[in-house]
mmCIF file of C-alpha atoms in Angstrom:
data_model
loop_
_atom_site.group_PDB
_atom_site.id
_atom_site.type_symbol
_atom_site.label_atom_id
_atom_site.label_comp_id
_atom_site.label_asym_id
_atom_site.label_seq_id
_atom_site.Cartn_x
_atom_site.Cartn_y
_atom_site.Cartn_z
ATOM 1 C CA MET A 1 -0.017 0.025 0.022
ATOM 2 C CA ALA A 2 2.881 2.525 0.909
ATOM 3 C CA PRO A 3 4.370 2.313 -2.568
ATOM 4 C CA VAL A 4 1.120 3.022 -4.373
ATOM 5 C CA VAL A 5 0.633 5.931 -1.896
ATOM 6 C CA ALA A 6 4.194 7.349 -2.586
ATOM 7 C CA ALA A 7 3.688 6.872 -6.360
ATOM 8 C CA LEU A 8 0.434 8.783 -6.234
ATOM 9 C CA GLY A 9 2.207 11.401 -4.316
ATOM 10 C CA ALA A 10 4.993 11.687 -6.725
ATOM 11 C CA CYS A 11 2.697 11.912 -9.680
ATOM 12 C CA LEU A 12 0.681 14.887 -7.858
ATOM 13 C CA LEU A 13 3.870 16.529 -7.055
ATOM 14 C CA LEU A 14 5.113 16.159 -10.655
ATOM 15 C CA ALA A 15 1.724 17.400 -12.120
ATOM 16 C CA GLY A 16 1.761 20.378 -9.946
ATOM 17 C CA ALA A 17 5.267 21.357 -10.782
ATOM 18 C CA SER A 18 4.877 20.911 -14.530
ATOM 19 C CA GLY A 19 1.917 23.368 -14.395
ATOM 20 C CA CYS A 20 -0.853 21.066 -15.146
ATOM 21 C CA GLY A 21 -3.252 22.693 -12.619
ATOM 22 C CA SER A 22 -5.899 25.062 -13.071
ATOM 23 C CA GLY A 23 -3.304 27.903 -13.463
ATOM 24 C CA GLU A 24 -4.348 28.949 -9.662
ATOM 25 C CA GLY A 25 -1.892 26.892 -7.927
ATOM 26 C CA GLN A 26 -4.611 24.580 -6.544
ATOM 27 C CA LEU A 27 -4.891 21.150 -7.460
ATOM 28 C CA LYS A 28 -8.411 19.836 -8.235
ATOM 29 C CA PHE A 29 -7.830 17.030 -5.584
ATOM 30 C CA ASP A 30 -7.648 19.854 -2.928
ATOM 31 C CA ALA A 31 -10.979 20.786 -3.717
ATOM 32 C CA ILE A 32 -12.301 17.461 -2.558
ATOM 33 C CA GLU A 33 -11.535 18.539 1.293
ATOM 34 C CA GLN A 34 -13.980 21.414 0.792
ATOM 35 C CA LEU A 35 -16.904 19.243 -0.011
ATOM 36 C CA PRO A 36 -19.788 19.717 2.507
ATOM 37 C CA ASP A 37 -20.107 17.096 5.216
ATOM 38 C CA ARG A 38 -22.919 14.532 4.808
ATOM 39 C CA GLU A 39 -25.977 15.860 6.262
ATOM 40 C CA ALA A 40 -27.888 14.316 9.316
ATOM 41 C CA TYR A 41 -31.538 13.399 8.645
ATOM 42 C CA ALA A 42 -34.253 12.839 11.131
ATOM 43 C CA GLU A 43 -37.761 11.350 10.758
ATOM 44 C CA ALA A 44 -40.629 13.550 11.549
ATOM 45 C CA GLU A 45 -43.870 11.814 12.231
ATOM 46 C CA ILE A 46 -46.851 13.232 10.632
ATOM 47 C CA GLY A 47 -49.871 10.996 11.622
ATOM 48 C CA GLU A 48 -51.459 7.637 11.532
ATOM 49 C CA PHE A 49 -54.203 7.109 9.124
ATOM 50 C CA VAL A 50 -56.983 4.704 8.645
ATOM 51 C CA VAL A 51 -58.801 5.337 5.080
ATOM 52 C CA PRO A 52 -61.715 3.469 3.771
ATOM 53 C CA ILE A 53 -61.539 3.051 0.027
ATOM 54 C CA PRO A 54 -64.790 2.816 -1.785
ATOM 55 C CA PRO A 55 -64.838 0.561 -4.913
ATOM 56 C CA THR A 56 -64.852 2.485 -8.298
ATOM 57 C CA PRO A 57 -68.057 1.709 -10.280
ATOM 58 C CA GLY A 58 -67.298 -0.576 -13.015
ATOM 59 C CA GLU A 59 -63.379 -0.926 -12.092
ATOM 60 C CA THR A 60 -62.145 -4.444 -12.202
ATOM 61 C CA GLY A 61 -58.727 -5.699 -10.628
ATOM 62 C CA SER A 62 -55.975 -7.274 -12.637
ATOM 63 C CA ASP A 63 -57.616 -10.562 -11.986
ATOM 64 C CA GLY A 64 -60.848 -9.526 -13.703
ATOM 65 C CA ASP A 65 -62.917 -9.630 -10.521
ATOM 66 C CA THR A 66 -64.959 -6.586 -9.482
ATOM 67 C CA VAL A 67 -63.032 -4.298 -7.075
ATOM 68 C CA THR A 68 -64.552 -4.473 -3.420
ATOM 69 C CA LEU A 69 -64.301 -1.935 -0.639
ATOM 70 C CA MET A 70 -60.842 -1.885 1.160
ATOM 71 C CA GLN A 71 -59.288 0.056 4.028
ATOM 72 C CA LEU A 72 -55.683 1.415 4.281
ATOM 73 C CA LYS A 73 -53.998 1.629 7.472
ATOM 74 C CA PHE A 74 -50.610 3.297 7.881
ATOM 75 C CA GLU A 75 -48.292 5.746 9.666
ATOM 76 C CA LEU A 76 -46.927 8.377 7.739
ATOM 77 C CA PHE A 77 -43.246 9.954 8.366
ATOM 78 C CA VAL A 78 -41.219 12.411 6.238
ATOM 79 C CA LEU A 79 -37.419 12.500 6.230
ATOM 80 C CA VAL A 80 -36.084 15.749 6.799
ATOM 81 C CA ALA A 81 -32.506 17.373 7.772
ATOM 82 C CA GLU A 82 -31.975 17.529 11.470
ATOM 83 C CA ARG A 83 -31.858 21.283 11.164
ATOM 84 C CA ASP A 84 -35.387 21.384 9.897
ATOM 85 C CA HIS A 85 -36.968 18.881 11.770
ATOM 86 C CA SER A 86 -38.682 21.347 14.418
ATOM 87 C CA GLU A 87 -39.946 23.533 11.579
ATOM 88 C CA VAL A 88 -41.455 20.673 9.668
ATOM 89 C CA LYS A 89 -43.135 19.409 12.926
ATOM 90 C CA ARG A 90 -44.549 22.928 13.608
ATOM 91 C CA LEU A 91 -45.736 22.944 9.979
ATOM 92 C CA ALA A 92 -47.236 19.629 10.404
ATOM 93 C CA ARG A 93 -49.243 20.707 13.581
ATOM 94 C CA ILE A 94 -50.412 23.937 11.631
ATOM 95 C CA HIS A 95 -51.472 22.323 8.461
ATOM 96 C CA LYS A 96 -52.706 18.799 10.261
ATOM 97 C CA ASN A 97 -56.311 19.060 8.836
ATOM 98 C CA LYS A 98 -55.190 19.908 5.437
ATOM 99 C CA ILE A 99 -52.562 17.050 5.422
ATOM 100 C CA ARG A 100 -55.545 14.516 6.667
ATOM 101 C CA ASP A 101 -57.628 15.716 3.953
ATOM 102 C CA ARG A 102 -55.096 15.536 1.251
ATOM 103 C CA VAL A 103 -53.992 11.927 2.266
ATOM 104 C CA ILE A 104 -57.704 10.751 2.335
ATOM 105 C CA ARG A 105 -58.140 12.304 -1.231
ATOM 106 C CA VAL A 106 -54.991 10.784 -2.654
ATOM 107 C CA CYS A 107 -55.835 7.169 -1.138
ATOM 108 C CA ARG A 108 -59.552 7.334 -2.323
ATOM 109 C CA SER A 109 -58.499 8.599 -6.010
ATOM 110 C CA THR A 110 -55.677 6.313 -6.348
ATOM 111 C CA ARG A 111 -56.510 3.294 -8.951
ATOM 112 C CA SER A 112 -57.165 -0.029 -6.940
ATOM 113 C CA ASP A 113 -54.371 -1.575 -8.985
ATOM 114 C CA ASP A 114 -51.912 0.918 -7.822
ATOM 115 C CA LEU A 115 -53.216 0.174 -4.233
ATOM 116 C CA ARG A 116 -52.321 -3.306 -4.771
ATOM 117 C CA GLU A 117 -48.992 -2.766 -6.308
ATOM 118 C CA GLU A 118 -45.691 -3.972 -4.536
ATOM 119 C CA GLY A 119 -44.404 -1.160 -2.149
ATOM 120 C CA PHE A 120 -47.069 0.992 -2.889
ATOM 121 C CA VAL A 121 -44.595 3.143 -5.030
ATOM 122 C CA THR A 122 -47.452 5.184 -7.087
ATOM 123 C CA LEU A 123 -49.332 5.845 -3.841
ATOM 124 C CA LYS A 124 -46.334 7.122 -2.001
ATOM 125 C CA ALA A 125 -45.141 9.348 -4.770
ATOM 126 C CA ARG A 126 -48.648 10.961 -5.140
ATOM 127 C CA LEU A 127 -48.794 11.602 -1.281
ATOM 128 C CA LEU A 128 -45.454 13.059 -1.380
ATOM 129 C CA ASP A 129 -46.604 15.584 -4.063
ATOM 130 C CA GLU A 130 -49.535 16.351 -2.030
ATOM 131 C CA ILE A 131 -48.009 17.067 1.418
ATOM 132 C CA GLN A 132 -44.624 18.345 0.711
ATOM 133 C CA PRO A 133 -45.980 21.852 -0.058
ATOM 134 C CA LEU A 134 -47.548 21.879 3.333
ATOM 135 C CA LEU A 135 -44.249 20.867 4.977
ATOM 136 C CA GLY A 136 -41.942 23.354 3.680
ATOM 137 C CA GLY A 137 -41.296 22.225 0.199
ATOM 138 C CA GLY A 138 -37.707 21.390 -0.279
ATOM 139 C CA MET A 139 -37.145 20.475 3.395
ATOM 140 C CA VAL A 140 -38.853 17.249 3.021
ATOM 141 C CA HIS A 141 -36.526 14.740 1.375
ATOM 142 C CA ARG A 142 -38.541 11.634 1.500
ATOM 143 C CA LEU A 143 -41.805 10.099 2.406
ATOM 144 C CA VAL A 144 -41.610 7.062 4.816
ATOM 145 C CA ILE A 145 -44.445 4.754 5.399
ATOM 146 C CA PRO A 146 -43.040 1.580 7.273
ATOM 147 C CA VAL A 147 -45.898 -0.508 6.689
ATOM 148 C CA ILE A 148 -49.125 -0.019 4.835
ATOM 149 C CA ARG A 149 -51.946 -2.599 5.499
ATOM 150 C CA ALA A 150 -54.646 -2.855 2.811
ATOM 151 C CA GLU A 151 -57.516 -4.865 4.220
ATOM 152 C CA PRO A 152 -60.764 -5.732 2.580
ATOM 153 C CA LEU A 153 -63.951 -4.519 4.116
#
């Protein structure tokens, strides 16, 4: 390992001495030290939801059967930078009713096939689009739903 490090150091020294730099006397490798530290994230709890989903008239599932009434149960969290955690929690309290309305509306307007897909990817994406503006927009990095239970009623 030491010969590799020594060889790399010699190459850097030679490149710097021969004028292959940016003309400012600083190697591009030096800029790596100036990259920002990795940001720390925290989960902010938004709420627990139980949403009954009425069947869509005439809609059939992927197996051709008529879609029946179901219920979604889940806890909703968002991933935010630690520095934004208290602000997002404050916004979640302020907009609690709007968030609840949007979550219910998204769940009920999502196609039944999308409610049965693995990982609920479509539902999560739509939920994020709807609640992110209420929680500070760019402060929300990701939506987290540890478990979604879709139960027939």
